[in-house]
Amino acid sequence: MSGIILAIESSCDETSAAVVKNGTVLSNIVSTQEIHQKYGGVVPELASRAHQKNILPVVNEALTEANINKSDLDAIAFTKGPGLLGALLVGASFAKGMAMALKKPLIGVNHMQAHILAHFIEAPQPNFPFLCLTVSGGHTQLVVVKSPLEMEVIGETIDDAVGEAFDKTAKIMGLDYPGGPFIDKFAKDGDPAKFKFPNVNIPDYNFSFSGIKTAFLNFLRKETQKDPDFVEKNKADLCASIQFTLVNILMKKLKKAAKELNIKEIGIAGGVSANSGLRNTLLEEGKKLGWNVFIPEFEHCTDNAAMIAMAAHYQYEGGDFEALSTSPNPRMKFSGTK
């Protein structure tokens, strides 16, 4: 069973809508909220208000671009969690109202599972099973993907996510929000071996990033006491060095899991997978180790409704629907099989 599905993503600060037909994405509209930049982070209340303002025109544009009338839809999908509660409520309420009015089934999607299934929006696509490193502002996970709806989380961060480490080290240097892209930008002109930062070794396939942020902060405090202009003089090298450290931690665990589980199909997903340092390192290591590496297009790495639509497509085929009484879950867990 397959059909035409409208998907809505509103977990954080992107309002997005997409239409998928029989597993093919026909449209993917994303409205990014720029208001949060001056606050150095996402302000939940402002995000919720922006979603309320943007959701109707974004959905309308997605349907128009796909050349689909709302009466032709077979189901309505939305991000159930994890995310900001107020932001999730906007998307969930809109989806529930539309599903009720059109008398169509409702599909609730796990945001983290959707990031992984972004690999199936376009070709080439990995074969099952594949190992996926999912990296974002709120999550860092290693997942064995056995099928679109059967996955196993084998490792995750025990404290901060790698995206948070990128953003907070950038903030320490005085860079704008979101900091990850700025670190990536300046790192291109820097020496990744100029400064050494600790590479925390956590057992099994788990990660830890809180100690690196503390070490980075203490290092800059010490150096700026000697030279107040230290950060500005060494910006490129600092960005290259901290990016190298964070990417190395990710790659170390990924290589360990791939070797021990004997998996050659490797993918990355989530907002941090847009980082050029991580993408290039993965491709280089993949050539050395004989991996088949899969990286979604840039626009499908950050939060978007196309990935929600792809996850909804597989759930629709499996008859996995929600009751209209369902509620979003900001702390929704993702441990594997839905």
mmCIF file of C-alpha atoms in Angstrom:
data_model
loop_
_atom_site.group_PDB
_atom_site.id
_atom_site.type_symbol
_atom_site.label_atom_id
_atom_site.label_comp_id
_atom_site.label_asym_id
_atom_site.label_seq_id
_atom_site.Cartn_x
_atom_site.Cartn_y
_atom_site.Cartn_z
ATOM 1 C CA MET A 1 0.000 0.000 0.000
ATOM 2 C CA SER A 2 1.334 3.428 -0.946
ATOM 3 C CA GLY A 3 -0.109 6.851 -1.554
ATOM 4 C CA ILE A 4 0.163 10.629 -1.492
ATOM 5 C CA ILE A 5 1.205 12.070 1.861
ATOM 6 C CA LEU A 6 1.592 15.639 3.119
ATOM 7 C CA ALA A 7 4.313 15.854 5.796
ATOM 8 C CA ILE A 8 4.921 18.684 8.273
ATOM 9 C CA GLU A 9 8.146 19.345 10.190
ATOM 10 C CA SER A 10 8.159 21.870 13.058
ATOM 11 C CA SER A 11 10.451 20.417 15.719
ATOM 12 C CA CYS A 12 12.716 23.450 16.161
ATOM 13 C CA ASP A 13 13.238 26.589 14.075
ATOM 14 C CA GLU A 14 12.382 25.403 10.562
ATOM 15 C CA THR A 15 8.795 25.318 9.346
ATOM 16 C CA SER A 16 8.687 22.800 6.527
ATOM 17 C CA ALA A 17 6.135 20.900 4.452
ATOM 18 C CA ALA A 18 6.629 18.255 1.777
ATOM 19 C CA VAL A 19 4.556 15.995 -0.426
ATOM 20 C CA VAL A 20 5.559 12.418 -1.229
ATOM 21 C CA LYS A 21 3.806 10.182 -3.776
ATOM 22 C CA ASN A 22 4.559 6.457 -3.828
ATOM 23 C CA GLY A 23 7.957 7.080 -2.219
ATOM 24 C CA THR A 24 8.934 9.988 -4.517
ATOM 25 C CA VAL A 25 9.243 13.456 -2.997
ATOM 26 C CA LEU A 26 7.339 15.958 -5.147
ATOM 27 C CA SER A 27 8.022 19.092 -3.092
ATOM 28 C CA ASN A 28 9.976 20.195 -0.028
ATOM 29 C CA ILE A 29 9.437 23.744 1.239
ATOM 30 C CA VAL A 30 11.482 25.061 4.175
ATOM 31 C CA SER A 31 11.095 28.397 5.968
ATOM 32 C CA THR A 32 14.025 29.131 8.279
ATOM 33 C CA GLN A 33 13.588 31.453 11.252
ATOM 34 C CA GLU A 34 16.398 34.029 11.362
ATOM 35 C CA ILE A 35 15.121 35.870 14.445
ATOM 36 C CA HIS A 36 17.054 33.566 16.796
ATOM 37 C CA GLN A 37 20.478 34.715 15.573
ATOM 38 C CA LYS A 38 20.544 37.837 17.737
ATOM 39 C CA TYR A 39 19.826 35.760 20.854
ATOM 40 C CA GLY A 40 22.630 33.250 20.291
ATOM 41 C CA GLY A 41 20.235 30.290 20.294
ATOM 42 C CA VAL A 42 16.683 29.212 19.595
ATOM 43 C CA VAL A 43 14.079 30.969 21.755
ATOM 44 C CA PRO A 44 11.203 28.448 22.086
ATOM 45 C CA GLU A 45 8.382 30.986 22.372
ATOM 46 C CA LEU A 46 9.574 32.916 19.330
ATOM 47 C CA ALA A 47 9.944 29.652 17.408
ATOM 48 C CA SER A 48 6.341 28.694 18.189
ATOM 49 C CA ARG A 49 5.021 32.073 17.039
ATOM 50 C CA ALA A 50 6.998 31.883 13.803
ATOM 51 C CA HIS A 51 5.649 28.384 13.102
ATOM 52 C CA GLN A 52 2.090 29.663 13.569
ATOM 53 C CA LYS A 53 2.789 32.448 11.080
ATOM 54 C CA ASN A 54 4.575 30.286 8.513
ATOM 55 C CA ILE A 55 2.796 26.942 8.515
ATOM 56 C CA LEU A 56 -0.198 27.793 6.307
ATOM 57 C CA PRO A 57 1.772 29.451 3.469
ATOM 58 C CA VAL A 58 4.458 26.725 3.645
ATOM 59 C CA VAL A 59 1.873 23.916 3.371
ATOM 60 C CA ASN A 60 0.079 25.740 0.581
ATOM 61 C CA GLU A 61 3.328 26.176 -1.358
ATOM 62 C CA ALA A 62 4.233 22.506 -0.889
ATOM 63 C CA LEU A 63 0.871 21.386 -2.309
ATOM 64 C CA THR A 64 1.080 23.891 -5.166
ATOM 65 C CA GLU A 65 4.621 22.907 -6.152
ATOM 66 C CA ALA A 66 3.658 19.217 -6.067
ATOM 67 C CA ASN A 67 0.537 19.998 -8.129
ATOM 68 C CA ILE A 68 -1.547 18.111 -5.586
ATOM 69 C CA ASN A 69 -4.986 19.105 -4.346
ATOM 70 C CA LYS A 70 -5.572 18.519 -0.653
ATOM 71 C CA SER A 71 -8.493 16.239 -1.524
ATOM 72 C CA ASP A 72 -6.025 13.927 -3.321
ATOM 73 C CA LEU A 73 -4.031 13.297 -0.144
ATOM 74 C CA ASP A 74 -4.120 9.819 1.377
ATOM 75 C CA ALA A 75 -2.585 10.771 4.753
ATOM 76 C CA ILE A 76 -1.182 13.659 6.798
ATOM 77 C CA ALA A 77 2.139 13.224 8.629
ATOM 78 C CA PHE A 78 3.832 15.341 11.275
ATOM 79 C CA THR A 79 6.887 15.306 13.518
ATOM 80 C CA LYS A 80 5.769 13.822 16.821
ATOM 81 C CA GLY A 81 9.112 14.343 18.562
ATOM 82 C CA PRO A 82 11.690 14.950 19.825
ATOM 83 C CA GLY A 83 11.858 18.741 19.723
ATOM 84 C CA LEU A 84 10.557 21.914 21.344
ATOM 85 C CA LEU A 85 7.091 21.315 22.780
ATOM 86 C CA GLY A 86 5.536 24.562 21.544
ATOM 87 C CA ALA A 87 6.990 24.124 18.082
ATOM 88 C CA LEU A 88 5.851 20.508 17.868
ATOM 89 C CA LEU A 89 2.357 21.478 19.010
ATOM 90 C CA VAL A 90 1.938 23.855 16.074
ATOM 91 C CA GLY A 91 2.757 21.172 13.513
ATOM 92 C CA ALA A 92 0.811 18.450 15.321
ATOM 93 C CA SER A 93 -2.296 20.621 15.765
ATOM 94 C CA PHE A 94 -2.285 21.676 12.127
ATOM 95 C CA ALA A 95 -1.831 18.078 10.943
ATOM 96 C CA LYS A 96 -4.569 16.767 13.240
ATOM 97 C CA GLY A 97 -6.990 19.477 12.144
ATOM 98 C CA MET A 98 -6.301 18.806 8.482
ATOM 99 C CA ALA A 99 -6.584 15.036 8.927
ATOM 100 C CA MET A 100 -9.890 15.452 10.733
ATOM 101 C CA ALA A 101 -11.307 17.839 8.127
ATOM 102 C CA LEU A 102 -10.263 15.645 5.204
ATOM 103 C CA LYS A 103 -11.065 12.386 7.020
ATOM 104 C CA LYS A 104 -7.563 11.095 6.282
ATOM 105 C CA PRO A 105 -5.294 8.945 8.486
ATOM 106 C CA LEU A 106 -2.652 10.617 10.652
ATOM 107 C CA ILE A 107 1.007 9.545 10.848
ATOM 108 C CA GLY A 108 3.324 10.578 13.690
ATOM 109 C CA VAL A 109 7.013 10.468 12.793
ATOM 110 C CA ASN A 110 10.098 10.241 15.003
ATOM 111 C CA HIS A 111 12.418 13.060 13.960
ATOM 112 C CA MET A 112 15.606 10.998 14.447
ATOM 113 C CA GLN A 113 14.326 8.059 12.426
ATOM 114 C CA ALA A 114 13.390 10.493 9.674
ATOM 115 C CA HIS A 115 16.946 11.877 9.541
ATOM 116 C CA ILE A 116 18.201 8.359 8.798
ATOM 117 C CA LEU A 117 15.566 7.761 6.126
ATOM 118 C CA ALA A 118 16.683 10.933 4.331
ATOM 119 C CA HIS A 119 19.082 8.529 2.588
ATOM 120 C CA PHE A 120 16.120 7.231 0.571
ATOM 121 C CA ILE A 121 14.937 10.562 -0.806
ATOM 122 C CA GLU A 122 17.322 10.339 -3.761
ATOM 123 C CA ALA A 123 19.710 7.834 -5.341
ATOM 124 C CA PRO A 124 22.174 6.357 -4.626
ATOM 125 C CA GLN A 125 20.731 4.578 -1.602
ATOM 126 C CA PRO A 126 22.455 2.269 0.896
ATOM 127 C CA ASN A 127 21.721 -1.436 1.079
ATOM 128 C CA PHE A 128 20.526 -3.042 4.297
ATOM 129 C CA PRO A 129 21.967 -3.398 6.808
ATOM 130 C CA PHE A 130 23.892 -0.150 6.946
ATOM 131 C CA LEU A 131 25.547 1.775 9.749
ATOM 132 C CA CYS A 132 24.384 5.366 10.194
ATOM 133 C CA LEU A 133 26.082 8.083 12.226
ATOM 134 C CA THR A 134 23.289 10.490 13.175
ATOM 135 C CA VAL A 135 24.646 13.851 14.315
ATOM 136 C CA SER A 136 22.656 16.973 15.153
ATOM 137 C CA GLY A 137 22.342 19.792 17.641
ATOM 138 C CA GLY A 138 20.520 17.577 20.109
ATOM 139 C CA HIS A 139 21.601 14.028 19.269
ATOM 140 C CA THR A 140 24.623 11.907 18.453
ATOM 141 C CA GLN A 141 23.883 8.250 17.713
ATOM 142 C CA LEU A 142 25.300 5.219 15.963
ATOM 143 C CA VAL A 143 22.470 3.191 14.443
ATOM 144 C CA VAL A 144 22.396 -0.164 12.674
ATOM 145 C CA VAL A 145 19.653 0.195 10.056
ATOM 146 C CA LYS A 146 18.176 -3.212 9.191
ATOM 147 C CA SER A 147 15.139 -1.920 7.271
ATOM 148 C CA PRO A 148 13.213 1.366 7.012
ATOM 149 C CA LEU A 149 11.286 0.525 10.178
ATOM 150 C CA GLU A 150 13.778 -1.705 11.986
ATOM 151 C CA MET A 151 16.791 0.010 13.498
ATOM 152 C CA GLU A 152 19.046 -0.519 16.501
ATOM 153 C CA VAL A 153 20.832 2.275 18.367
ATOM 154 C CA ILE A 154 24.188 0.807 19.406
ATOM 155 C CA GLY A 155 25.806 3.986 20.749
ATOM 156 C CA GLU A 156 24.921 7.554 21.689
ATOM 157 C CA THR A 157 26.221 10.555 23.572
ATOM 158 C CA ILE A 158 26.158 10.350 27.364
ATOM 159 C CA ASP A 159 26.017 14.141 27.727
ATOM 160 C CA ASP A 160 26.097 16.814 25.019
ATOM 161 C CA ALA A 161 25.494 16.271 21.319
ATOM 162 C CA VAL A 162 28.255 17.048 18.842
ATOM 163 C CA GLY A 163 26.163 19.828 17.283
ATOM 164 C CA GLU A 164 25.931 21.472 20.686
ATOM 165 C CA ALA A 165 29.715 21.175 21.036
ATOM 166 C CA PHE A 166 30.172 22.953 17.697
ATOM 167 C CA ASP A 167 27.729 25.733 18.577
ATOM 168 C CA LYS A 168 29.026 26.311 22.107
ATOM 169 C CA THR A 169 32.714 26.370 21.181
ATOM 170 C CA ALA A 170 31.774 28.840 18.444
ATOM 171 C CA LYS A 171 29.943 30.971 21.006
ATOM 172 C CA ILE A 172 33.008 30.908 23.272
ATOM 173 C CA MET A 173 34.978 32.388 20.362
ATOM 174 C CA GLY A 174 32.344 35.062 19.841
ATOM 175 C CA LEU A 175 30.990 33.672 16.564
ATOM 176 C CA ASP A 176 27.352 34.143 15.571
ATOM 177 C CA TYR A 177 24.617 31.530 15.994
ATOM 178 C CA PRO A 178 24.369 28.890 14.689
ATOM 179 C CA GLY A 179 28.074 28.455 15.260
ATOM 180 C CA GLY A 180 28.698 25.141 13.513
ATOM 181 C CA PRO A 181 28.615 26.564 9.964
ATOM 182 C CA PHE A 182 30.978 29.391 10.989
ATOM 183 C CA ILE A 183 33.494 26.938 12.444
ATOM 184 C CA ASP A 184 33.262 24.952 9.217
ATOM 185 C CA LYS A 185 33.808 28.114 7.162
ATOM 186 C CA PHE A 186 36.858 29.402 9.057
ATOM 187 C CA ALA A 187 38.357 25.913 9.454
ATOM 188 C CA LYS A 188 38.968 25.734 5.704
ATOM 189 C CA ASP A 189 41.797 28.292 6.100
ATOM 190 C CA GLY A 190 43.223 26.912 9.345
ATOM 191 C CA ASP A 191 45.730 24.319 10.544
ATOM 192 C CA PRO A 192 43.907 21.400 12.221
ATOM 193 C CA ALA A 193 47.115 20.372 14.017
ATOM 194 C CA LYS A 194 47.876 23.826 15.501
ATOM 195 C CA PHE A 195 46.115 23.266 18.827
ATOM 196 C CA LYS A 196 45.544 19.983 20.654
ATOM 197 C CA PHE A 197 42.333 19.269 22.541
ATOM 198 C CA PRO A 198 41.421 16.136 24.519
ATOM 199 C CA ASN A 199 39.938 13.163 22.728
ATOM 200 C CA VAL A 200 37.626 11.630 25.330
ATOM 201 C CA ASN A 201 37.476 7.842 25.192
ATOM 202 C CA ILE A 202 34.095 6.490 26.340
ATOM 203 C CA PRO A 203 33.463 2.713 26.500
ATOM 204 C CA ASP A 204 31.727 0.801 23.704
ATOM 205 C CA TYR A 205 30.201 2.956 20.953
ATOM 206 C CA ASN A 206 29.108 5.868 23.142
ATOM 207 C CA PHE A 207 30.272 9.492 22.899
ATOM 208 C CA SER A 208 31.015 12.398 25.255
ATOM 209 C CA PHE A 209 31.556 16.044 24.331
ATOM 210 C CA SER A 210 31.073 18.056 27.539
ATOM 211 C CA GLY A 211 34.725 17.736 28.561
ATOM 212 C CA ILE A 212 35.944 19.146 25.250
ATOM 213 C CA LYS A 213 33.879 22.299 25.676
ATOM 214 C CA THR A 214 35.318 22.823 29.155
ATOM 215 C CA ALA A 215 38.877 22.215 27.959
ATOM 216 C CA PHE A 216 38.365 24.633 25.067
ATOM 217 C CA LEU A 217 36.959 27.320 27.376
ATOM 218 C CA ASN A 218 39.830 26.968 29.868
ATOM 219 C CA PHE A 219 42.394 27.059 27.061
ATOM 220 C CA LEU A 220 40.998 30.303 25.636
ATOM 221 C CA ARG A 221 40.772 31.921 29.072
ATOM 222 C CA LYS A 222 44.427 31.162 29.651
ATOM 223 C CA GLU A 223 45.563 32.403 26.253
ATOM 224 C CA THR A 224 43.440 35.571 26.230
ATOM 225 C CA GLN A 225 44.933 36.560 29.578
ATOM 226 C CA LYS A 226 48.299 36.663 27.803
ATOM 227 C CA ASP A 227 46.922 38.241 24.619
ATOM 228 C CA PRO A 228 43.401 39.732 24.489
ATOM 229 C CA ASP A 229 43.430 39.376 20.695
ATOM 230 C CA PHE A 230 44.385 35.693 20.749
ATOM 231 C CA VAL A 231 41.053 34.444 19.368
ATOM 232 C CA GLU A 232 40.932 36.902 16.487
ATOM 233 C CA LYS A 233 44.578 36.259 15.568
ATOM 234 C CA ASN A 234 44.104 32.482 15.625
ATOM 235 C CA LYS A 235 40.455 32.148 14.569
ATOM 236 C CA ALA A 236 41.057 29.898 11.561
ATOM 237 C CA ASP A 237 43.466 27.596 13.403
ATOM 238 C CA LEU A 238 41.169 27.370 16.437
ATOM 239 C CA CYS A 239 38.199 26.451 14.235
ATOM 240 C CA ALA A 240 40.237 23.905 12.276
ATOM 241 C CA SER A 241 41.634 22.352 15.459
ATOM 242 C CA ILE A 242 38.334 22.011 17.328
ATOM 243 C CA GLN A 243 36.597 20.718 14.200
ATOM 244 C CA PHE A 244 39.371 18.172 13.685
ATOM 245 C CA THR A 245 39.006 17.009 17.299
ATOM 246 C CA LEU A 246 35.221 16.628 17.144
ATOM 247 C CA VAL A 247 35.292 14.864 13.770
ATOM 248 C CA ASN A 248 38.045 12.549 15.019
ATOM 249 C CA ILE A 249 35.920 11.487 17.996
ATOM 250 C CA LEU A 250 33.009 10.676 15.685
ATOM 251 C CA MET A 251 35.161 8.792 13.197
ATOM 252 C CA LYS A 252 36.907 6.764 15.880
ATOM 253 C CA LYS A 253 33.624 5.262 17.075
ATOM 254 C CA LEU A 254 32.269 4.847 13.565
ATOM 255 C CA LYS A 255 35.347 2.922 12.434
ATOM 256 C CA LYS A 256 35.253 0.762 15.559
ATOM 257 C CA ALA A 257 31.596 -0.164 14.987
ATOM 258 C CA ALA A 258 32.036 -0.793 11.259
ATOM 259 C CA LYS A 259 34.990 -3.091 11.864
ATOM 260 C CA GLU A 260 33.475 -5.062 14.742
ATOM 261 C CA LEU A 261 30.086 -5.444 13.069
ATOM 262 C CA ASN A 262 31.631 -6.052 9.631
ATOM 263 C CA ILE A 263 29.437 -3.453 7.922
ATOM 264 C CA LYS A 264 30.711 -1.711 4.788
ATOM 265 C CA GLU A 265 27.575 0.322 3.994
ATOM 266 C CA ILE A 266 28.047 3.590 5.893
ATOM 267 C CA GLY A 267 25.876 6.707 6.064
ATOM 268 C CA ILE A 268 25.647 9.943 8.027
ATOM 269 C CA ALA A 269 22.542 11.977 8.796
ATOM 270 C CA GLY A 270 21.416 15.021 10.771
ATOM 271 C CA GLY A 271 22.339 18.690 10.675
ATOM 272 C CA VAL A 272 26.027 18.184 11.497
ATOM 273 C CA SER A 273 26.374 15.864 8.492
ATOM 274 C CA ALA A 274 26.349 19.097 6.463
ATOM 275 C CA ASN A 275 29.789 19.882 7.950
ATOM 276 C CA SER A 276 32.364 19.727 5.147
ATOM 277 C CA GLY A 277 35.117 18.521 7.477
ATOM 278 C CA LEU A 278 33.052 15.505 8.518
ATOM 279 C CA ARG A 279 31.863 14.775 4.982
ATOM 280 C CA ASN A 280 35.378 14.935 3.502
ATOM 281 C CA THR A 281 36.904 12.860 6.293
ATOM 282 C CA LEU A 282 34.206 10.211 5.907
ATOM 283 C CA LEU A 283 34.783 10.004 2.160
ATOM 284 C CA GLU A 284 38.565 9.762 2.592
ATOM 285 C CA GLU A 285 38.352 7.091 5.286
ATOM 286 C CA GLY A 286 35.744 5.243 3.257
ATOM 287 C CA LYS A 287 38.145 4.903 0.337
ATOM 288 C CA LYS A 288 40.870 3.558 2.625
ATOM 289 C CA LEU A 289 38.584 1.060 4.368
ATOM 290 C CA GLY A 290 36.528 -0.068 1.370
ATOM 291 C CA TRP A 291 33.277 1.458 2.587
ATOM 292 C CA ASN A 292 30.303 2.377 0.437
ATOM 293 C CA VAL A 293 29.625 5.873 1.808
ATOM 294 C CA PHE A 294 26.251 7.605 1.548
ATOM 295 C CA ILE A 295 25.677 11.266 2.410
ATOM 296 C CA PRO A 296 22.299 12.961 1.810
ATOM 297 C CA GLU A 297 22.191 16.175 -0.177
ATOM 298 C CA PHE A 298 22.883 19.256 1.934
ATOM 299 C CA GLU A 299 19.235 20.374 1.985
ATOM 300 C CA HIS A 300 18.197 16.962 3.309
ATOM 301 C CA CYS A 301 20.732 16.989 6.176
ATOM 302 C CA THR A 302 19.240 19.895 8.092
ATOM 303 C CA ASP A 303 15.653 19.749 9.378
ATOM 304 C CA ASN A 304 13.189 19.407 6.510
ATOM 305 C CA ALA A 305 9.830 17.825 5.761
ATOM 306 C CA ALA A 306 11.076 15.623 2.914
ATOM 307 C CA MET A 307 12.697 13.298 5.450
ATOM 308 C CA ILE A 308 9.458 13.292 7.497
ATOM 309 C CA ALA A 309 7.570 12.439 4.306
ATOM 310 C CA MET A 310 9.936 9.573 3.523
ATOM 311 C CA ALA A 311 9.525 8.095 6.994
ATOM 312 C CA ALA A 312 5.751 8.551 6.705
ATOM 313 C CA HIS A 313 5.790 6.730 3.361
ATOM 314 C CA TYR A 314 7.195 3.590 4.982
ATOM 315 C CA GLN A 315 4.892 3.881 8.000
ATOM 316 C CA TYR A 316 1.915 4.275 5.659
ATOM 317 C CA GLU A 317 2.896 1.085 3.859
ATOM 318 C CA GLY A 318 3.071 -0.645 7.228
ATOM 319 C CA GLY A 319 -0.298 0.688 8.397
ATOM 320 C CA ASP A 320 1.308 2.616 11.270
ATOM 321 C CA PHE A 321 -1.184 5.399 12.051
ATOM 322 C CA GLU A 322 -1.961 7.680 15.010
ATOM 323 C CA ALA A 323 -5.245 8.400 16.742
ATOM 324 C CA LEU A 324 -6.473 11.989 16.519
ATOM 325 C CA SER A 325 -6.101 12.161 20.308
ATOM 326 C CA THR A 326 -2.316 11.788 20.020
ATOM 327 C CA SER A 327 0.027 14.434 21.437
ATOM 328 C CA PRO A 328 3.591 15.409 20.485
ATOM 329 C CA ASN A 329 6.392 14.183 22.722
ATOM 330 C CA PRO A 330 9.323 16.629 23.086
ATOM 331 C CA ARG A 331 11.449 13.935 24.761
ATOM 332 C CA MET A 332 10.487 11.173 22.368
ATOM 333 C CA LYS A 333 13.109 8.440 22.456
ATOM 334 C CA PHE A 334 14.535 6.628 19.503
ATOM 335 C CA SER A 335 16.069 3.287 20.366
ATOM 336 C CA GLY A 336 15.350 1.309 17.223
ATOM 337 C CA THR A 337 12.241 -0.477 16.002
ATOM 338 C CA LYS A 338 9.202 1.812 16.090
#
